[in-house]
């Protein structure tokens, strides 16, 4: 919308609000483009390496990190672009779309947060039921997912996902005790307490071999035995106030941006009505 100046050069539209919205969304627009680029590069690289990328079900998409990056980047790119253009061109339709998207994101985040804080055990059960078999089964088939699992197991000092802990790896075709693989009855090296040799600095990928053949007390001497979902839930409970503070900060930031968008939208409408009268 091209702003027409009245003789006294007065306008209801605040330049401060307008360019603040533009600058914030321009940064997120660049970030969304970066996510799309990195995600596409990872997706194409994986496709060229394996010759096949499986996307038959919703779980295949959710557990495909490169696709998640592309989708998340695409959403951020589109929404922030609407905010940029809506603010710069003073387009109320784009600003309404932008504020509506932010409100939907805010409500979804609040729903997830409430489920996580109020019903932690229910959330844990849902995650274990819906994702355990799929994640364990696709380990080694998806390099990105494998690296993510190894990172999580090393950082949180856990093994497997459910309350079954290290025995979850019996569901993987490579670590199953009936497998002809040399890794039969074992667990990934990321489950080991001391996977890296201090003197050489090399990772002992065989440190988890045969771990499933031992009872929990014996296996606990060499590998982590607790499932990662339970460990992460316990960690979240110990750091509840910190997580709540960060979540509150993000929520207030989103509400502030929605307020700015609605304020600019109201100012534009007021300026339009002034032109008419």
PDB file of C-alpha atoms in Angstrom:
ATOM      1  CA  UNK A   1       0.000   0.000   0.000  1.00  0.00           C
ATOM      2  CA  UNK A   2       1.493   3.337  -1.036  1.00  0.00           C
ATOM      3  CA  UNK A   3       1.087   5.872   1.700  1.00  0.00           C
ATOM      4  CA  UNK A   4      -0.441   9.142   0.579  1.00  0.00           C
ATOM      5  CA  UNK A   5       0.607  12.080   2.704  1.00  0.00           C
ATOM      6  CA  UNK A   6      -1.894  14.634   3.864  1.00  0.00           C
ATOM      7  CA  UNK A   7      -0.893  18.323   3.750  1.00  0.00           C
ATOM      8  CA  UNK A   8       0.225  18.234   7.391  1.00  0.00           C
ATOM      9  CA  UNK A   9       2.314  15.087   6.693  1.00  0.00           C
ATOM     10  CA  UNK A  10       0.519  13.184   9.477  1.00  0.00           C
ATOM     11  CA  UNK A  11       0.230   9.384   9.554  1.00  0.00           C
ATOM     12  CA  UNK A  12      -1.118   6.948  12.116  1.00  0.00           C
ATOM     13  CA  UNK A  13       1.392   4.273  11.023  1.00  0.00           C
ATOM     14  CA  UNK A  14       4.374   4.106  13.374  1.00  0.00           C
ATOM     15  CA  UNK A  15       7.680   3.708  11.525  1.00  0.00           C
ATOM     16  CA  UNK A  16       9.213   2.207  14.663  1.00  0.00           C
ATOM     17  CA  UNK A  17       6.628  -0.612  14.821  1.00  0.00           C
ATOM     18  CA  UNK A  18       6.724  -1.121  11.083  1.00  0.00           C
ATOM     19  CA  UNK A  19      10.489  -1.521  10.731  1.00  0.00           C
ATOM     20  CA  UNK A  20      10.831  -3.500  13.957  1.00  0.00           C
ATOM     21  CA  UNK A  21       8.467  -6.146  12.551  1.00  0.00           C
ATOM     22  CA  UNK A  22      10.303  -6.032   9.217  1.00  0.00           C
ATOM     23  CA  UNK A  23      13.760  -6.451  10.786  1.00  0.00           C
ATOM     24  CA  UNK A  24      12.712  -9.328  13.080  1.00  0.00           C
ATOM     25  CA  UNK A  25      11.073 -11.213  10.242  1.00  0.00           C
ATOM     26  CA  UNK A  26      13.915 -10.537   7.836  1.00  0.00           C
ATOM     27  CA  UNK A  27      16.280 -12.319  10.246  1.00  0.00           C
ATOM     28  CA  UNK A  28      13.907 -15.307  10.539  1.00  0.00           C
ATOM     29  CA  UNK A  29      13.401 -15.267   6.765  1.00  0.00           C
ATOM     30  CA  UNK A  30      17.159 -15.717   6.282  1.00  0.00           C
ATOM     31  CA  UNK A  31      17.200 -18.427   8.951  1.00  0.00           C
ATOM     32  CA  UNK A  32      14.346 -20.270   7.214  1.00  0.00           C
ATOM     33  CA  UNK A  33      16.208 -20.116   3.906  1.00  0.00           C
ATOM     34  CA  UNK A  34      19.335 -21.493   5.601  1.00  0.00           C
ATOM     35  CA  UNK A  35      17.360 -24.426   7.055  1.00  0.00           C
ATOM     36  CA  UNK A  36      15.888 -25.212   3.643  1.00  0.00           C
ATOM     37  CA  UNK A  37      19.314 -25.107   2.002  1.00  0.00           C
ATOM     38  CA  UNK A  38      21.008 -27.318   4.597  1.00  0.00           C
ATOM     39  CA  UNK A  39      18.060 -29.734   4.675  1.00  0.00           C
ATOM     40  CA  UNK A  40      17.971 -30.075   0.874  1.00  0.00           C
ATOM     41  CA  UNK A  41      21.728 -30.603   0.743  1.00  0.00           C
ATOM     42  CA  UNK A  42      21.523 -33.353   3.396  1.00  0.00           C
ATOM     43  CA  UNK A  43      18.513 -34.959   1.669  1.00  0.00           C
ATOM     44  CA  UNK A  44      20.157 -35.013  -1.767  1.00  0.00           C
ATOM     45  CA  UNK A  45      23.457 -36.239  -0.302  1.00  0.00           C
ATOM     46  CA  UNK A  46      21.685 -39.103   1.480  1.00  0.00           C
ATOM     47  CA  UNK A  47      19.704 -39.937  -1.662  1.00  0.00           C
ATOM     48  CA  UNK A  48      22.871 -40.084  -3.783  1.00  0.00           C
ATOM     49  CA  UNK A  49      24.671 -42.191  -1.175  1.00  0.00           C
ATOM     50  CA  UNK A  50      21.913 -44.749  -0.561  1.00  0.00           C
ATOM     51  CA  UNK A  51      19.845 -44.439  -3.729  1.00  0.00           C
ATOM     52  CA  UNK A  52      16.645 -44.620  -1.683  1.00  0.00           C
ATOM     53  CA  UNK A  53      14.924 -42.317   0.778  1.00  0.00           C
ATOM     54  CA  UNK A  54      11.862 -43.908   2.353  1.00  0.00           C
ATOM     55  CA  UNK A  55       8.907 -41.557   2.942  1.00  0.00           C
ATOM     56  CA  UNK A  56       5.961 -43.946   2.952  1.00  0.00           C
ATOM     57  CA  UNK A  57       4.442 -42.987   6.308  1.00  0.00           C
ATOM     58  CA  UNK A  58       4.270 -39.970   8.626  1.00  0.00           C
ATOM     59  CA  UNK A  59       6.895 -41.587  10.852  1.00  0.00           C
ATOM     60  CA  UNK A  60       9.303 -41.757   7.903  1.00  0.00           C
ATOM     61  CA  UNK A  61       8.996 -37.993   7.511  1.00  0.00           C
ATOM     62  CA  UNK A  62       9.221 -37.196  11.242  1.00  0.00           C
ATOM     63  CA  UNK A  63      12.322 -39.358  11.706  1.00  0.00           C
ATOM     64  CA  UNK A  64      14.020 -38.013   8.567  1.00  0.00           C
ATOM     65  CA  UNK A  65      16.047 -35.101   9.951  1.00  0.00           C
ATOM     66  CA  UNK A  66      16.764 -33.544   6.540  1.00  0.00           C
ATOM     67  CA  UNK A  67      13.058 -33.525   5.616  1.00  0.00           C
ATOM     68  CA  UNK A  68      12.127 -32.061   9.009  1.00  0.00           C
ATOM     69  CA  UNK A  69      14.662 -29.270   8.417  1.00  0.00           C
ATOM     70  CA  UNK A  70      13.214 -28.552   4.957  1.00  0.00           C
ATOM     71  CA  UNK A  71       9.617 -28.503   6.242  1.00  0.00           C
ATOM     72  CA  UNK A  72      10.457 -26.370   9.296  1.00  0.00           C
ATOM     73  CA  UNK A  73      12.546 -24.035   7.159  1.00  0.00           C
ATOM     74  CA  UNK A  74       9.740 -23.745   4.604  1.00  0.00           C
ATOM     75  CA  UNK A  75       7.182 -22.819   7.272  1.00  0.00           C
ATOM     76  CA  UNK A  76       9.520 -20.235   8.834  1.00  0.00           C
ATOM     77  CA  UNK A  77      10.398 -18.862   5.381  1.00  0.00           C
ATOM     78  CA  UNK A  78       6.762 -18.402   4.307  1.00  0.00           C
ATOM     79  CA  UNK A  79       5.490 -16.955   7.600  1.00  0.00           C
ATOM     80  CA  UNK A  80       8.405 -14.554   8.051  1.00  0.00           C
ATOM     81  CA  UNK A  81       8.157 -13.494   4.386  1.00  0.00           C
ATOM     82  CA  UNK A  82       4.502 -12.618   4.981  1.00  0.00           C
ATOM     83  CA  UNK A  83       5.547 -10.585   8.023  1.00  0.00           C
ATOM     84  CA  UNK A  84       8.300  -8.782   6.083  1.00  0.00           C
ATOM     85  CA  UNK A  85       6.180  -7.857   3.074  1.00  0.00           C
ATOM     86  CA  UNK A  86       3.081  -7.181   5.178  1.00  0.00           C
ATOM     87  CA  UNK A  87       4.958  -4.683   7.331  1.00  0.00           C
ATOM     88  CA  UNK A  88       6.975  -3.067   4.521  1.00  0.00           C
ATOM     89  CA  UNK A  89       4.022  -2.705   2.137  1.00  0.00           C
ATOM     90  CA  UNK A  90       1.486  -2.138   4.926  1.00  0.00           C
ATOM     91  CA  UNK A  91      -0.629  -5.014   3.663  1.00  0.00           C
ATOM     92  CA  UNK A  92      -3.281  -5.942   6.245  1.00  0.00           C
ATOM     93  CA  UNK A  93      -4.096  -9.295   4.604  1.00  0.00           C
ATOM     94  CA  UNK A  94      -0.500 -10.498   4.970  1.00  0.00           C
ATOM     95  CA  UNK A  95      -0.303  -9.119   8.512  1.00  0.00           C
ATOM     96  CA  UNK A  96      -3.484 -10.996   9.468  1.00  0.00           C
ATOM     97  CA  UNK A  97      -2.084 -14.204   7.985  1.00  0.00           C
ATOM     98  CA  UNK A  98       1.192 -13.618   9.833  1.00  0.00           C
ATOM     99  CA  UNK A  99      -0.394 -12.972  13.244  1.00  0.00           C
ATOM    100  CA  UNK A 100      -2.758 -15.948  12.787  1.00  0.00           C
ATOM    101  CA  UNK A 101       0.188 -18.277  12.077  1.00  0.00           C
ATOM    102  CA  UNK A 102       2.028 -16.996  15.156  1.00  0.00           C
ATOM    103  CA  UNK A 103      -1.075 -17.543  17.272  1.00  0.00           C
ATOM    104  CA  UNK A 104      -1.411 -21.130  15.997  1.00  0.00           C
ATOM    105  CA  UNK A 105       2.268 -21.807  16.787  1.00  0.00           C
ATOM    106  CA  UNK A 106       1.789 -20.329  20.255  1.00  0.00           C
ATOM    107  CA  UNK A 107      -1.257 -22.496  21.005  1.00  0.00           C
ATOM    108  CA  UNK A 108       0.502 -25.654  19.767  1.00  0.00           C
ATOM    109  CA  UNK A 109       3.533 -24.906  21.932  1.00  0.00           C
ATOM    110  CA  UNK A 110       1.314 -24.300  24.957  1.00  0.00           C
ATOM    111  CA  UNK A 111      -0.521 -27.596  24.363  1.00  0.00           C
ATOM    112  CA  UNK A 112       2.768 -29.516  24.160  1.00  0.00           C
ATOM    113  CA  UNK A 113       4.123 -27.737  27.249  1.00  0.00           C
ATOM    114  CA  UNK A 114       0.982 -28.507  29.260  1.00  0.00           C
ATOM    115  CA  UNK A 115       1.108 -32.158  28.238  1.00  0.00           C
ATOM    116  CA  UNK A 116       4.792 -32.323  29.130  1.00  0.00           C
ATOM    117  CA  UNK A 117       4.529 -30.639  32.543  1.00  0.00           C
ATOM    118  CA  UNK A 118       1.102 -31.827  33.698  1.00  0.00           C
ATOM    119  CA  UNK A 119       1.120 -35.337  32.226  1.00  0.00           C
ATOM    120  CA  UNK A 120       4.819 -36.269  31.932  1.00  0.00           C
ATOM    121  CA  UNK A 121       4.236 -40.014  32.326  1.00  0.00           C
ATOM    122  CA  UNK A 122       1.489 -39.967  29.694  1.00  0.00           C
ATOM    123  CA  UNK A 123       3.766 -38.094  27.291  1.00  0.00           C
ATOM    124  CA  UNK A 124       6.536 -40.587  27.982  1.00  0.00           C
ATOM    125  CA  UNK A 125       4.199 -43.528  27.288  1.00  0.00           C
ATOM    126  CA  UNK A 126       3.027 -41.983  24.011  1.00  0.00           C
ATOM    127  CA  UNK A 127       6.597 -41.378  22.827  1.00  0.00           C
ATOM    128  CA  UNK A 128       7.675 -44.882  23.774  1.00  0.00           C
ATOM    129  CA  UNK A 129       4.677 -46.492  22.112  1.00  0.00           C
ATOM    130  CA  UNK A 130       4.767 -44.493  18.888  1.00  0.00           C
ATOM    131  CA  UNK A 131       8.469 -44.078  18.131  1.00  0.00           C
ATOM    132  CA  UNK A 132      10.577 -46.733  19.867  1.00  0.00           C
ATOM    133  CA  UNK A 133      10.235 -49.561  17.346  1.00  0.00           C
ATOM    134  CA  UNK A 134      10.647 -47.226  14.387  1.00  0.00           C
ATOM    135  CA  UNK A 135      13.729 -45.456  15.763  1.00  0.00           C
ATOM    136  CA  UNK A 136      15.440 -48.659  16.889  1.00  0.00           C
ATOM    137  CA  UNK A 137      14.633 -50.418  13.615  1.00  0.00           C
ATOM    138  CA  UNK A 138      15.968 -47.621  11.359  1.00  0.00           C
ATOM    139  CA  UNK A 139      19.270 -47.287  13.230  1.00  0.00           C
ATOM    140  CA  UNK A 140      22.033 -47.955  10.690  1.00  0.00           C
ATOM    141  CA  UNK A 141      19.599 -47.402   7.816  1.00  0.00           C
ATOM    142  CA  UNK A 142      19.566 -43.616   8.288  1.00  0.00           C
ATOM    143  CA  UNK A 143      22.994 -42.101   8.970  1.00  0.00           C
ATOM    144  CA  UNK A 144      21.581 -38.780  10.231  1.00  0.00           C
ATOM    145  CA  UNK A 145      19.241 -40.513  12.654  1.00  0.00           C
ATOM    146  CA  UNK A 146      22.044 -42.827  13.778  1.00  0.00           C
ATOM    147  CA  UNK A 147      24.283 -39.852  14.577  1.00  0.00           C
ATOM    148  CA  UNK A 148      21.446 -38.195  16.501  1.00  0.00           C
ATOM    149  CA  UNK A 149      20.783 -41.351  18.552  1.00  0.00           C
ATOM    150  CA  UNK A 150      24.483 -41.807  19.308  1.00  0.00           C
ATOM    151  CA  UNK A 151      24.769 -38.161  20.369  1.00  0.00           C
ATOM    152  CA  UNK A 152      21.703 -38.431  22.651  1.00  0.00           C
ATOM    153  CA  UNK A 153      22.899 -41.675  24.270  1.00  0.00           C
ATOM    154  CA  UNK A 154      26.350 -40.243  24.940  1.00  0.00           C
ATOM    155  CA  UNK A 155      25.138 -36.881  26.252  1.00  0.00           C
ATOM    156  CA  UNK A 156      22.346 -38.209  28.468  1.00  0.00           C
ATOM    157  CA  UNK A 157      24.187 -41.404  29.432  1.00  0.00           C
ATOM    158  CA  UNK A 158      21.372 -43.699  28.406  1.00  0.00           C
ATOM    159  CA  UNK A 159      20.829 -46.694  26.151  1.00  0.00           C
ATOM    160  CA  UNK A 160      17.665 -47.476  24.213  1.00  0.00           C
ATOM    161  CA  UNK A 161      14.456 -45.520  24.626  1.00  0.00           C
ATOM    162  CA  UNK A 162      11.921 -47.266  26.849  1.00  0.00           C
ATOM    163  CA  UNK A 163      12.049 -48.555  30.415  1.00  0.00           C
ATOM    164  CA  UNK A 164      13.590 -51.698  28.914  1.00  0.00           C
ATOM    165  CA  UNK A 165      16.767 -49.670  28.420  1.00  0.00           C
ATOM    166  CA  UNK A 166      19.650 -51.442  26.709  1.00  0.00           C
ATOM    167  CA  UNK A 167      17.419 -54.431  25.889  1.00  0.00           C
ATOM    168  CA  UNK A 168      15.532 -52.238  23.390  1.00  0.00           C
ATOM    169  CA  UNK A 169      18.335 -52.945  20.944  1.00  0.00           C
ATOM    170  CA  UNK A 170      17.134 -56.535  20.639  1.00  0.00           C
ATOM    171  CA  UNK A 171      14.528 -55.073  18.233  1.00  0.00           C
ATOM    172  CA  UNK A 172      17.259 -54.027  15.801  1.00  0.00           C
ATOM    173  CA  UNK A 173      18.221 -56.527  13.102  1.00  0.00           C
ATOM    174  CA  UNK A 174      21.940 -55.966  13.677  1.00  0.00           C
ATOM    175  CA  UNK A 175      21.883 -56.264  17.483  1.00  0.00           C
ATOM    176  CA  UNK A 176      19.244 -58.967  17.802  1.00  0.00           C
ATOM    177  CA  UNK A 177      20.604 -62.146  19.398  1.00  0.00           C
ATOM    178  CA  UNK A 178      19.361 -64.183  16.445  1.00  0.00           C
ATOM    179  CA  UNK A 179      21.276 -62.011  13.977  1.00  0.00           C
ATOM    180  CA  UNK A 180      24.245 -63.496  12.083  1.00  0.00           C
ATOM    181  CA  UNK A 181      26.042 -60.162  12.559  1.00  0.00           C
ATOM    182  CA  UNK A 182      29.132 -59.921  14.784  1.00  0.00           C
ATOM    183  CA  UNK A 183      27.152 -57.311  16.750  1.00  0.00           C
ATOM    184  CA  UNK A 184      24.536 -59.864  17.823  1.00  0.00           C
ATOM    185  CA  UNK A 185      23.330 -59.395  21.410  1.00  0.00           C
ATOM    186  CA  UNK A 186      25.218 -56.112  21.577  1.00  0.00           C
ATOM    187  CA  UNK A 187      24.424 -52.401  21.797  1.00  0.00           C
ATOM    188  CA  UNK A 188      25.852 -49.356  19.955  1.00  0.00           C
ATOM    189  CA  UNK A 189      29.185 -47.997  21.196  1.00  0.00           C
ATOM    190  CA  UNK A 190      27.374 -44.812  22.315  1.00  0.00           C
ATOM    191  CA  UNK A 191      25.845 -46.863  25.143  1.00  0.00           C
ATOM    192  CA  UNK A 192      29.278 -47.619  26.625  1.00  0.00           C
ATOM    193  CA  UNK A 193      30.481 -45.808  29.716  1.00  0.00           C
ATOM    194  CA  UNK A 194      34.032 -45.642  28.360  1.00  0.00           C
ATOM    195  CA  UNK A 195      33.797 -45.896  24.596  1.00  0.00           C
ATOM    196  CA  UNK A 196      36.857 -43.743  23.915  1.00  0.00           C
ATOM    197  CA  UNK A 197      40.337 -44.993  24.712  1.00  0.00           C
ATOM    198  CA  UNK A 198      42.126 -42.259  26.692  1.00  0.00           C
ATOM    199  CA  UNK A 199      45.624 -43.111  25.439  1.00  0.00           C
ATOM    200  CA  UNK A 200      44.820 -43.317  21.716  1.00  0.00           C
ATOM    201  CA  UNK A 201      41.703 -41.135  21.597  1.00  0.00           C
ATOM    202  CA  UNK A 202      39.997 -43.683  19.333  1.00  0.00           C
ATOM    203  CA  UNK A 203      36.468 -44.973  19.807  1.00  0.00           C
ATOM    204  CA  UNK A 204      36.118 -48.656  20.619  1.00  0.00           C
ATOM    205  CA  UNK A 205      33.117 -49.571  18.489  1.00  0.00           C
ATOM    206  CA  UNK A 206      33.132 -53.099  19.963  1.00  0.00           C
ATOM    207  CA  UNK A 207      32.728 -52.021  23.596  1.00  0.00           C
ATOM    208  CA  UNK A 208      29.012 -52.855  23.590  1.00  0.00           C
ATOM    209  CA  UNK A 209      29.290 -56.316  22.068  1.00  0.00           C
ATOM    210  CA  UNK A 210      27.411 -59.000  23.993  1.00  0.00           C
ATOM    211  CA  UNK A 211      25.873 -56.545  26.485  1.00  0.00           C
ATOM    212  CA  UNK A 212      22.371 -58.019  26.096  1.00  0.00           C
ATOM    213  CA  UNK A 213      23.600 -61.387  27.333  1.00  0.00           C
ATOM    214  CA  UNK A 214      24.221 -59.954  30.800  1.00  0.00           C
ATOM    215  CA  UNK A 215      21.635 -59.115  33.490  1.00  0.00           C
ATOM    216  CA  UNK A 216      21.172 -55.443  34.384  1.00  0.00           C
ATOM    217  CA  UNK A 217      23.576 -55.503  37.337  1.00  0.00           C
ATOM    218  CA  UNK A 218      26.359 -57.009  35.252  1.00  0.00           C
ATOM    219  CA  UNK A 219      25.672 -54.952  32.116  1.00  0.00           C
ATOM    220  CA  UNK A 220      25.642 -51.722  34.189  1.00  0.00           C
ATOM    221  CA  UNK A 221      29.403 -52.162  34.744  1.00  0.00           C
ATOM    222  CA  UNK A 222      30.148 -51.433  31.073  1.00  0.00           C
ATOM    223  CA  UNK A 223      27.090 -49.772  29.467  1.00  0.00           C
ATOM    224  CA  UNK A 224      24.307 -47.409  30.454  1.00  0.00           C
ATOM    225  CA  UNK A 225      21.188 -49.472  31.077  1.00  0.00           C
ATOM    226  CA  UNK A 226      18.375 -46.896  31.432  1.00  0.00           C
ATOM    227  CA  UNK A 227      16.217 -45.760  28.502  1.00  0.00           C
ATOM    228  CA  UNK A 228      16.730 -42.253  27.120  1.00  0.00           C
ATOM    229  CA  UNK A 229      13.104 -41.094  27.390  1.00  0.00           C
ATOM    230  CA  UNK A 230      13.049 -41.773  31.132  1.00  0.00           C
ATOM    231  CA  UNK A 231      16.443 -40.100  31.593  1.00  0.00           C
ATOM    232  CA  UNK A 232      15.377 -37.007  29.639  1.00  0.00           C
ATOM    233  CA  UNK A 233      12.121 -36.799  31.611  1.00  0.00           C
ATOM    234  CA  UNK A 234      14.044 -36.977  34.887  1.00  0.00           C
ATOM    235  CA  UNK A 235      16.481 -34.329  33.634  1.00  0.00           C
ATOM    236  CA  UNK A 236      13.570 -32.065  32.689  1.00  0.00           C
ATOM    237  CA  UNK A 237      12.046 -32.470  36.156  1.00  0.00           C
ATOM    238  CA  UNK A 238      15.356 -31.526  37.792  1.00  0.00           C
ATOM    239  CA  UNK A 239      15.647 -28.436  35.587  1.00  0.00           C
ATOM    240  CA  UNK A 240      11.963 -27.587  35.625  1.00  0.00           C
ATOM    241  CA  UNK A 241      12.335 -23.917  36.612  1.00  0.00           C
ATOM    242  CA  UNK A 242      15.024 -23.256  34.004  1.00  0.00           C
ATOM    243  CA  UNK A 243      12.993 -24.888  31.233  1.00  0.00           C
ATOM    244  CA  UNK A 244       9.840 -23.076  32.367  1.00  0.00           C
ATOM    245  CA  UNK A 245      11.715 -19.764  32.358  1.00  0.00           C
ATOM    246  CA  UNK A 246      13.015 -20.295  28.818  1.00  0.00           C
ATOM    247  CA  UNK A 247       9.563 -21.410  27.627  1.00  0.00           C
ATOM    248  CA  UNK A 248       7.960 -18.364  29.247  1.00  0.00           C
ATOM    249  CA  UNK A 249      10.495 -16.069  27.587  1.00  0.00           C
ATOM    250  CA  UNK A 250       9.760 -17.586  24.164  1.00  0.00           C
ATOM    251  CA  UNK A 251       6.004 -17.366  24.754  1.00  0.00           C
ATOM    252  CA  UNK A 252       6.182 -13.710  25.828  1.00  0.00           C
ATOM    253  CA  UNK A 253       8.346 -12.904  22.792  1.00  0.00           C
ATOM    254  CA  UNK A 254       5.766 -14.466  20.486  1.00  0.00           C
ATOM    255  CA  UNK A 255       2.937 -12.594  22.179  1.00  0.00           C
ATOM    256  CA  UNK A 256       4.901  -9.346  21.869  1.00  0.00           C
ATOM    257  CA  UNK A 257       5.411  -9.875  18.114  1.00  0.00           C
ATOM    258  CA  UNK A 258       1.709 -10.719  17.702  1.00  0.00           C
ATOM    259  CA  UNK A 259       0.893  -7.514  19.594  1.00  0.00           C
ATOM    260  CA  UNK A 260       3.168  -5.517  17.270  1.00  0.00           C
ATOM    261  CA  UNK A 261       1.543  -7.063  14.182  1.00  0.00           C
ATOM    262  CA  UNK A 262      -1.981  -6.349  15.434  1.00  0.00           C
ATOM    263  CA  UNK A 263      -0.934  -2.805  16.431  1.00  0.00           C
ATOM    264  CA  UNK A 264       0.445  -2.120  12.948  1.00  0.00           C
ATOM    265  CA  UNK A 265      -2.641  -3.659  11.386  1.00  0.00           C
ATOM    266  CA  UNK A 266      -4.867  -1.352  13.480  1.00  0.00           C
ATOM    267  CA  UNK A 267      -2.767   1.689  12.566  1.00  0.00           C
ATOM    268  CA  UNK A 268      -3.058   0.889   8.855  1.00  0.00           C
ATOM    269  CA  UNK A 269      -6.826   0.492   9.137  1.00  0.00           C
ATOM    270  CA  UNK A 270      -7.022   3.804  10.994  1.00  0.00           C
ATOM    271  CA  UNK A 271      -4.955   5.514   8.314  1.00  0.00           C
ATOM    272  CA  UNK A 272      -7.225   4.085   5.606  1.00  0.00           C
ATOM    273  CA  UNK A 273     -10.318   5.368   7.389  1.00  0.00           C
ATOM    274  CA  UNK A 274      -8.673   8.799   7.676  1.00  0.00           C
ATOM    275  CA  UNK A 275      -8.112   8.875   3.924  1.00  0.00           C
ATOM    276  CA  UNK A 276     -11.746   7.979   3.299  1.00  0.00           C
ATOM    277  CA  UNK A 277     -13.079  10.653   5.627  1.00  0.00           C
TER     278      UNK A 277
END
